[in-house]
Coordinates of C-alpha atoms in Angstrom, one line a residue:
L996 CA -70.2 -59.9 -78.1
L997 CA -69.7 -56.4 -76.8
A998 CA -66.5 -57.6 -75.3
D999 CA -65.2 -59.0 -78.4
V1000 CA -66.5 -56.5 -80.6
S1001 CA -64.9 -54.0 -78.4
I1002 CA -61.6 -56.1 -78.3
S1003 CA -61.0 -56.7 -81.9
I1004 CA -62.3 -53.9 -83.5
L1005 CA -63.1 -50.6 -81.6
T1006 CA -60.2 -50.8 -78.8
P1007 CA -57.2 -50.8 -81.7
A1008 CA -59.3 -48.3 -84.0
L1009 CA -58.9 -45.9 -80.4
L1010 CA -55.1 -46.9 -79.8
F1011 CA -53.6 -46.5 -83.1
A1012 CA -55.4 -43.2 -84.1
K1013 CA -54.8 -41.5 -81.1
I1014 CA -50.7 -42.3 -80.8
T1015 CA -50.1 -41.3 -84.8
K1016 CA -51.8 -37.9 -84.3
S1017 CA -50.1 -37.0 -80.6
L1018 CA -46.8 -38.8 -80.9
D1019 CA -43.6 -38.2 -83.1
R1020 CA -39.9 -39.1 -83.0
Q1021 CA -38.4 -36.7 -81.4
M1022 CA -40.8 -36.3 -78.5
L1023 CA -39.7 -40.3 -77.7
G1024 CA -36.3 -39.7 -77.8
E1025 CA -36.4 -36.6 -75.3
L1026 CA -38.7 -38.6 -72.8
W1027 CA -37.1 -42.1 -72.7
L1028 CA -37.5 -41.9 -69.3
V1029 CA -41.1 -41.8 -68.7
P1030 CA -42.3 -45.2 -70.1
V1031 CA -39.0 -46.3 -68.4
L1032 CA -40.5 -45.3 -64.6
Y1033 CA -43.8 -46.5 -66.2
V1034 CA -42.3 -49.8 -66.2
V1035 CA -40.7 -49.8 -62.7
L1036 CA -43.6 -48.4 -61.3
G1037 CA -45.7 -50.8 -62.3
L1038 CA -43.8 -53.6 -61.0
V1039 CA -44.0 -51.7 -57.8
G1040 CA -47.6 -52.4 -58.0
L1041 CA -46.9 -55.9 -59.0
A1042 CA -44.4 -56.4 -56.1
W1043 CA -47.5 -54.6 -53.8
T1044 CA -50.2 -57.0 -55.0
R1045 CA -48.6 -60.2 -54.5
W1046 CA -47.4 -59.3 -51.2
G1047 CA -50.9 -58.4 -50.3
G1048 CA -52.6 -60.6 -51.5
Q1049 CA -50.1 -63.8 -50.1
L1050 CA -50.7 -62.2 -46.9
L1051 CA -54.6 -61.8 -47.3
R1052 CA -54.6 -65.4 -48.9
L1053 CA -56.8 -64.0 -52.3
P1054 CA -57.2 -66.7 -54.4
D1055 CA -54.4 -66.9 -57.2
G1056 CA -56.2 -66.1 -59.9
F1057 CA -58.3 -63.0 -58.4
R1058 CA -54.5 -62.1 -56.7
R1059 CA -53.5 -61.9 -61.1
L1060 CA -57.0 -60.1 -61.3
C1061 CA -56.0 -56.9 -58.8
S1062 CA -51.9 -57.4 -60.2
V1063 CA -53.5 -56.3 -63.2
A1064 CA -56.0 -53.4 -61.9
V1065 CA -53.3 -51.7 -60.0
F1066 CA -50.6 -51.9 -62.8
F1067 CA -52.2 -50.5 -65.6
S1068 CA -54.7 -47.0 -65.1
N1069 CA -56.9 -45.4 -66.8
V1070 CA -54.7 -43.0 -69.1
N1071 CA -56.4 -43.0 -72.6
I1072 CA -59.9 -41.3 -71.1
M1073 CA -59.4 -39.7 -67.9
L1074 CA -56.1 -37.7 -68.5
I1075 CA -56.8 -35.6 -71.3
P1076 CA -60.4 -34.2 -70.0
I1077 CA -58.3 -33.5 -66.4
I1078 CA -55.3 -31.9 -67.8
Q1079 CA -57.7 -29.9 -70.2
G1080 CA -60.3 -29.0 -66.6
I1081 CA -57.1 -27.8 -65.3
A1082 CA -55.6 -26.0 -68.2
A1083 CA -59.2 -24.0 -67.8
S1084 CA -58.7 -22.6 -64.6
P1085 CA -57.2 -19.3 -63.7
D1086 CA -54.9 -20.6 -61.2
S1087 CA -52.8 -22.4 -63.6
R1088 CA -50.6 -20.1 -64.9
F1089 CA -47.4 -21.8 -62.1
L1090 CA -47.8 -24.9 -64.9
L1091 CA -46.7 -22.1 -67.7
R1092 CA -43.1 -22.4 -69.0
D1093 CA -42.3 -19.3 -69.9
Q1094 CA -43.9 -16.1 -70.2
G1095 CA -44.9 -16.7 -73.7
D1096 CA -46.4 -20.1 -73.0
T1097 CA -50.1 -20.1 -72.9
P1098 CA -52.7 -22.6 -71.3
D1099 CA -54.0 -24.3 -74.7
A1100 CA -50.0 -24.9 -75.3
M1101 CA -49.5 -26.3 -72.2
A1102 CA -52.4 -28.5 -72.2
D1103 CA -51.3 -29.8 -75.5
R1104 CA -48.0 -30.1 -74.1
S1105 CA -49.3 -32.1 -71.3
I1106 CA -52.0 -34.3 -73.5
A1107 CA -48.6 -35.5 -75.5
Y1108 CA -46.8 -36.3 -72.6
G1109 CA -49.8 -38.4 -71.3
M1110 CA -50.0 -40.2 -74.5
I1111 CA -46.3 -41.5 -74.2
I1112 CA -47.6 -42.9 -71.1
A1113 CA -50.6 -44.4 -72.8
A1114 CA -48.6 -45.9 -75.7
M1115 CA -46.6 -47.9 -72.3
N1116 CA -49.3 -48.8 -70.8
N1117 CA -51.2 -50.2 -73.8
L1118 CA -48.3 -51.8 -75.2
L1119 CA -48.0 -53.9 -71.6
R1120 CA -51.4 -54.5 -71.1
W1121 CA -52.5 -56.1 -73.9
S1122 CA -49.5 -58.1 -73.7
V1123 CA -48.0 -58.4 -70.5
G1124 CA -51.6 -57.9 -69.1
V1125 CA -53.6 -60.6 -70.6
A1126 CA -50.6 -62.9 -70.2
I1127 CA -51.0 -62.5 -66.7
M1128 CA -54.7 -62.7 -66.8
T1129 CA -54.4 -66.2 -68.7
P1130 CA -55.0 -69.5 -66.8
S1131 CA -51.7 -71.6 -67.6
R1132 CA -52.1 -74.5 -69.6
S1133 CA -51.0 -77.7 -68.3
K1134 CA -47.8 -79.5 -70.0
I1135 CA -49.1 -81.9 -72.5
G1136 CA -48.1 -85.6 -72.3
N1137 CA -47.0 -85.5 -68.6
G1138 CA -44.1 -83.0 -68.8
R1139 CA -42.6 -85.4 -71.5
N1140 CA -40.6 -84.1 -74.4
T1141 CA -43.5 -83.9 -77.3
V1142 CA -40.2 -84.4 -80.7
D1143 CA -39.4 -88.0 -80.8
S1144 CA -35.6 -87.9 -80.3
F1145 CA -33.4 -90.0 -82.7
E1146 CA -31.9 -92.9 -81.2
L1147 CA -29.3 -95.6 -82.1
V1148 CA -30.0 -98.6 -80.5
G1149 CA -27.5 -101.4 -80.0
T1150 CA -28.4 -105.1 -80.0
A1151 CA -26.3 -107.9 -78.3
D1152 CA -24.9 -108.7 -81.0
Q1153 CA -24.2 -105.7 -82.1
P1154 CA -23.4 -102.3 -80.6
P1155 CA -25.1 -99.3 -81.8
P1156 CA -23.5 -97.7 -85.2
A1157 CA -22.5 -94.3 -83.4
Q1158 CA -20.9 -95.5 -80.1
L1159 CA -19.1 -98.8 -82.8
I1160 CA -17.3 -95.9 -85.1
N1161 CA -16.3 -94.2 -81.6
A1162 CA -15.0 -96.7 -79.9
R1163 CA -13.0 -97.8 -82.7
H1164 CA -11.7 -94.7 -84.0
D1165 CA -10.6 -94.0 -79.4
G1166 CA -9.5 -97.6 -79.7
L1167 CA -11.2 -98.7 -77.3
L1168 CA -13.2 -101.6 -79.4
A1169 CA -11.4 -105.1 -79.5
P1170 CA -9.8 -106.1 -82.2
T1171 CA -12.4 -109.0 -82.9
A1172 CA -14.9 -106.5 -83.0
A1173 CA -13.2 -103.9 -84.5
S1174 CA -12.1 -105.8 -87.6
A1175 CA -15.7 -107.2 -88.1
V1176 CA -16.3 -103.4 -89.6
T1177 CA -15.3 -103.0 -92.8
G1178 CA -14.5 -100.0 -94.5
E1179 CA -17.8 -100.7 -96.7
E1180 CA -19.9 -101.2 -93.4
T1181 CA -17.8 -98.1 -91.4
S1182 CA -19.3 -96.0 -95.1
Q1183 CA -23.1 -97.0 -95.0
I1184 CA -22.9 -96.4 -90.4
L1185 CA -21.5 -92.9 -91.7
S1186 CA -24.1 -92.2 -93.9
M1187 CA -27.1 -93.6 -92.1
T1188 CA -25.9 -91.1 -89.0
R1189 CA -25.5 -88.2 -91.3
S1190 CA -29.2 -89.0 -93.3
H1191 CA -30.6 -88.5 -89.4
S1192 CA -28.7 -86.0 -88.0
K1193 CA -30.5 -83.6 -90.2
P1194 CA -33.7 -84.4 -89.5
V1195 CA -33.1 -84.4 -85.7
A1196 CA -31.7 -81.2 -86.1
D1197 CA -34.8 -79.5 -87.9
K1198 CA -37.4 -81.3 -85.7
R1199 CA -34.9 -79.0 -82.9
W1200 CA -35.5 -76.2 -84.6
V1201 CA -38.8 -76.5 -85.1
A1202 CA -39.5 -77.4 -80.8
L1203 CA -38.2 -74.1 -80.0
L1204 CA -39.7 -72.5 -82.9
K1205 CA -43.4 -73.2 -81.2
V1206 CA -41.7 -72.4 -77.7
V1207 CA -40.8 -68.9 -78.8
W1208 CA -44.5 -68.6 -80.7
G1209 CA -46.3 -70.7 -77.8
A1210 CA -44.9 -67.5 -75.4
I1211 CA -45.1 -65.1 -78.1
S1212 CA -49.0 -65.6 -78.8
P1213 CA -51.0 -64.7 -76.3
C1214 CA -49.4 -61.7 -76.3
L1215 CA -50.0 -60.7 -80.2
T1216 CA -53.8 -59.5 -79.1
P1217 CA -55.2 -57.1 -81.3
P1218 CA -55.0 -54.2 -79.6
M1219 CA -50.9 -55.1 -79.5
C1220 CA -50.7 -55.2 -82.9
S1221 CA -52.3 -51.6 -83.2
V1222 CA -50.0 -50.6 -81.1
L1223 CA -46.8 -52.0 -82.8
A1224 CA -48.3 -50.7 -86.4
A1225 CA -49.3 -47.2 -84.3
M1226 CA -45.2 -47.0 -82.9
F1227 CA -43.7 -47.6 -86.5
V1228 CA -45.6 -44.8 -88.1
V1229 CA -44.5 -42.4 -85.6
L1230 CA -40.7 -44.0 -85.9
L1231 CA -41.1 -43.0 -89.6
P1232 CA -42.0 -39.2 -89.9
P1233 CA -42.6 -39.7 -93.8
L1234 CA -45.0 -42.7 -93.3
Q1235 CA -46.6 -40.2 -90.6
R1236 CA -47.3 -37.7 -92.1
A1237 CA -48.4 -39.2 -95.4
L1238 CA -51.3 -41.0 -93.2
L1239 CA -51.8 -36.9 -91.5
E1240 CA -51.7 -34.8 -94.4
K1241 CA -55.8 -33.4 -95.0
G1242 CA -57.1 -33.9 -98.6
T1243 CA -55.6 -37.7 -99.6
Y1244 CA -57.0 -41.2 -99.6
A1245 CA -54.5 -42.1 -96.8
F1246 CA -56.1 -39.4 -94.3
S1247 CA -59.4 -41.1 -95.1
I1248 CA -58.6 -44.1 -93.9
W1249 CA -57.4 -42.8 -90.9
T1250 CA -60.1 -40.1 -90.1
S1251 CA -62.6 -43.7 -90.8
I1252 CA -60.2 -45.3 -87.9
E1253 CA -60.7 -42.8 -85.5
T1254 CA -64.0 -42.6 -86.3
C1255 CA -64.5 -46.2 -84.6
G1256 CA -62.2 -45.9 -82.2
E1257 CA -64.4 -43.1 -80.9
A1258 CA -67.0 -45.8 -80.2
C1259 CA -64.6 -47.7 -77.6
V1260 CA -65.5 -46.0 -74.5
P1261 CA -69.2 -46.1 -74.9
V1262 CA -69.3 -49.9 -75.5
T1263 CA -67.3 -50.6 -73.1
L1264 CA -69.2 -48.5 -70.7
L1265 CA -72.0 -50.5 -71.9
A1266 CA -70.6 -54.1 -71.2
L1267 CA -69.5 -52.6 -67.6
G1268 CA -73.7 -51.5 -66.9
G1269 CA -74.8 -54.6 -68.4
Q1270 CA -72.8 -56.9 -65.8
L1271 CA -73.1 -54.5 -62.6
G1272 CA -76.3 -55.6 -64.2
I1273 CA -76.0 -59.0 -63.7
P1274 CA -77.6 -60.8 -60.1
R1275 CA -74.8 -62.7 -58.1
D1276 CA -77.0 -65.8 -58.3
A1277 CA -76.9 -65.7 -62.2
K1278 CA -73.0 -66.4 -61.7
P1279 CA -71.2 -69.1 -60.9
I1280 CA -71.6 -70.6 -57.9
E1281 CA -68.6 -71.7 -55.0
A1282 CA -68.0 -74.9 -57.1
S1283 CA -66.5 -72.8 -59.8
A1284 CA -63.0 -72.5 -60.4
S1285 CA -63.2 -68.3 -60.9
Y1286 CA -65.5 -68.3 -57.7
V1287 CA -64.1 -65.9 -55.0
S1288 CA -66.0 -64.9 -51.9
E1289 CA -67.7 -61.7 -50.7
H1290 CA -65.4 -61.5 -48.1
K1291 CA -62.4 -61.9 -50.5
Q1292 CA -63.5 -59.8 -53.3
S1293 CA -64.0 -56.8 -50.5
L1294 CA -60.2 -57.7 -49.4
G1295 CA -58.8 -57.5 -52.9
V1296 CA -61.1 -54.1 -53.8
A1297 CA -59.3 -52.9 -51.0
L1298 CA -55.4 -53.8 -51.9
V1299 CA -56.3 -52.6 -55.4
L1300 CA -57.9 -49.1 -53.8
V1301 CA -54.6 -48.6 -51.4
G1302 CA -51.6 -49.5 -54.5
R1303 CA -53.8 -47.2 -57.1
F1304 CA -54.4 -44.7 -55.2
L1305 CA -51.3 -44.1 -52.5
V1306 CA -48.6 -46.7 -53.4
A1307 CA -48.4 -45.7 -57.0
P1308 CA -48.6 -42.0 -56.5
V1309 CA -46.5 -42.0 -53.3
F1310 CA -43.7 -44.1 -54.9
T1311 CA -44.2 -42.0 -58.5
C1312 CA -43.9 -37.8 -56.8
G1313 CA -40.9 -39.4 -55.1
A1314 CA -39.5 -41.2 -57.8
L1315 CA -39.6 -37.8 -60.0
L1316 CA -38.6 -35.7 -56.4
V1317 CA -35.3 -37.5 -57.0
I1318 CA -34.9 -37.3 -60.7
Y1319 CA -35.2 -33.2 -60.2
Q1320 CA -33.1 -32.8 -57.4
Y1321 CA -30.3 -35.4 -57.4
A1322 CA -30.4 -36.3 -61.6
P1323 CA -32.0 -33.4 -63.8
W1324 CA -30.0 -34.4 -66.3
L1325 CA -32.1 -37.9 -66.8
A1326 CA -35.1 -35.9 -67.8
P1327 CA -33.9 -32.0 -68.3
L1328 CA -37.5 -31.5 -69.4
L1329 CA -38.8 -32.2 -65.7
R1330 CA -37.1 -28.8 -64.7
S1331 CA -38.1 -26.8 -67.5
D1332 CA -41.8 -27.9 -68.1
P1333 CA -43.9 -27.8 -64.6
A1334 CA -46.7 -29.5 -66.6
L1335 CA -44.5 -32.6 -67.3
F1336 CA -44.0 -33.4 -63.2
L1337 CA -48.6 -32.3 -63.4
T1338 CA -48.7 -34.6 -66.2
L1339 CA -46.7 -37.6 -64.6
A1340 CA -48.4 -37.7 -61.4
I1341 CA -52.4 -37.9 -62.3
A1342 CA -51.2 -40.2 -64.5
S1343 CA -50.0 -42.2 -61.3
A1344 CA -53.3 -41.7 -59.3
T1345 CA -55.9 -42.6 -62.1
P1346 CA -58.5 -45.8 -61.3
P1347 CA -57.8 -49.2 -63.3
A1348 CA -58.3 -49.3 -67.2
I1349 CA -61.9 -50.0 -67.7
S1350 CA -60.7 -52.8 -69.9
L1351 CA -59.8 -55.2 -67.0
L1352 CA -63.7 -55.8 -67.4
T1353 CA -63.4 -55.9 -71.1
V1354 CA -60.1 -58.5 -70.7
A1355 CA -61.8 -60.1 -67.9
Q1356 CA -65.1 -61.2 -70.4
K1357 CA -62.8 -62.2 -73.2
L1358 CA -61.4 -64.7 -71.2
G1359 CA -64.1 -66.2 -69.4
M1360 CA -63.7 -65.5 -65.8
Y1361 CA -64.1 -63.3 -62.7
E1362 CA -66.4 -60.9 -64.8
N1363 CA -67.9 -59.8 -61.8
E1364 CA -65.1 -59.5 -59.7
A1365 CA -63.3 -57.3 -62.3
A1366 CA -67.1 -55.5 -62.3
N1367 CA -67.0 -54.8 -58.5
I1368 CA -63.4 -53.6 -58.5
L1369 CA -64.3 -50.6 -61.5
S1370 CA -67.4 -49.5 -59.8
W1371 CA -65.5 -48.7 -56.3
A1372 CA -62.2 -47.1 -57.8
Y1373 CA -64.1 -45.3 -59.8
A1374 CA -66.4 -44.0 -57.3
I1375 CA -63.4 -43.2 -54.5
G1376 CA -61.0 -42.5 -57.7
V1377 CA -62.9 -39.1 -58.2
V1378 CA -62.4 -38.2 -54.2
A1379 CA -58.6 -39.0 -54.7
L1380 CA -57.8 -37.7 -57.3
A1381 CA -59.7 -33.9 -56.6
A1382 CA -57.6 -34.7 -53.0
E1383 CA -53.8 -35.6 -54.9

């Protein structure tokens, strides 16, 4: 129940409020490289878990869970307090952009940079992430096409109408057979063929639309729709200003959404604590399809920890240094604002998103494994973030 409430109401409210409040269209245009870099970083994480999972012989479903844990980090909750703590430190002067800059202004910019990462993170997490963890459906009808095709079948005495017409027009039909078809019969055959061609075309379009919808519908989760709605508001400045203008009915609605979003983190943490409190022997036994032995779980946790706290930060910092040194035109703010580099580095080293457990509970599989990964990741993440 908590997972359903969180994923259907609280998480969409949190995402919509944060994105519409922190982003604007100009910032999205200036920092186009940030989401691109995030996607590349996610692909590196997927490659890492795929290679490592095959090497460690992890079960396919559990390896998918590890892939999502490495791909999607916690930038919604942890990034903002870390940046605010750094800005309050006296040693944060090296992050100021110029002499007129202040720590508070630097923190606001860093949070805005982080929200761009969070927007892309949530957009992919609730679409690609859910699709990765969702078990594949078996093909209906043993792989046969579900759309009936119209076939023209002839008999021993009379060939199929379409074949008969083609043969006659091409001069391939014997004179006796050709003479047996009169003009009236030909028109009847043509009208019959045309009457069936339209239903065939309609069925093919319907089948194509069903295939497209079948591929898209698993990605259209409530959080995903919330992110899309928030990005639509951000891309329309008049609508965004009207929504955030104080003293209006629209602002009252937005404030209510923000208030609902503030309950997302406590409810998710409550669900995490409840999952950790479930006895191991109360969960599915080895006969279950989602059962993972403790040894494999330990290997999977190690794979996620190395990917999240070593592979991702090293790749991110390396890519940023290459861009800073050899291609500064790709991201001019990377040289003019040190806070951007710091924000991206911190985002790459945060633990997996807590919503990993929410998705696992929603799908009804690997709940214990997700809770185990999160508990270890957050216990070690404090030390890893401090060291990095």
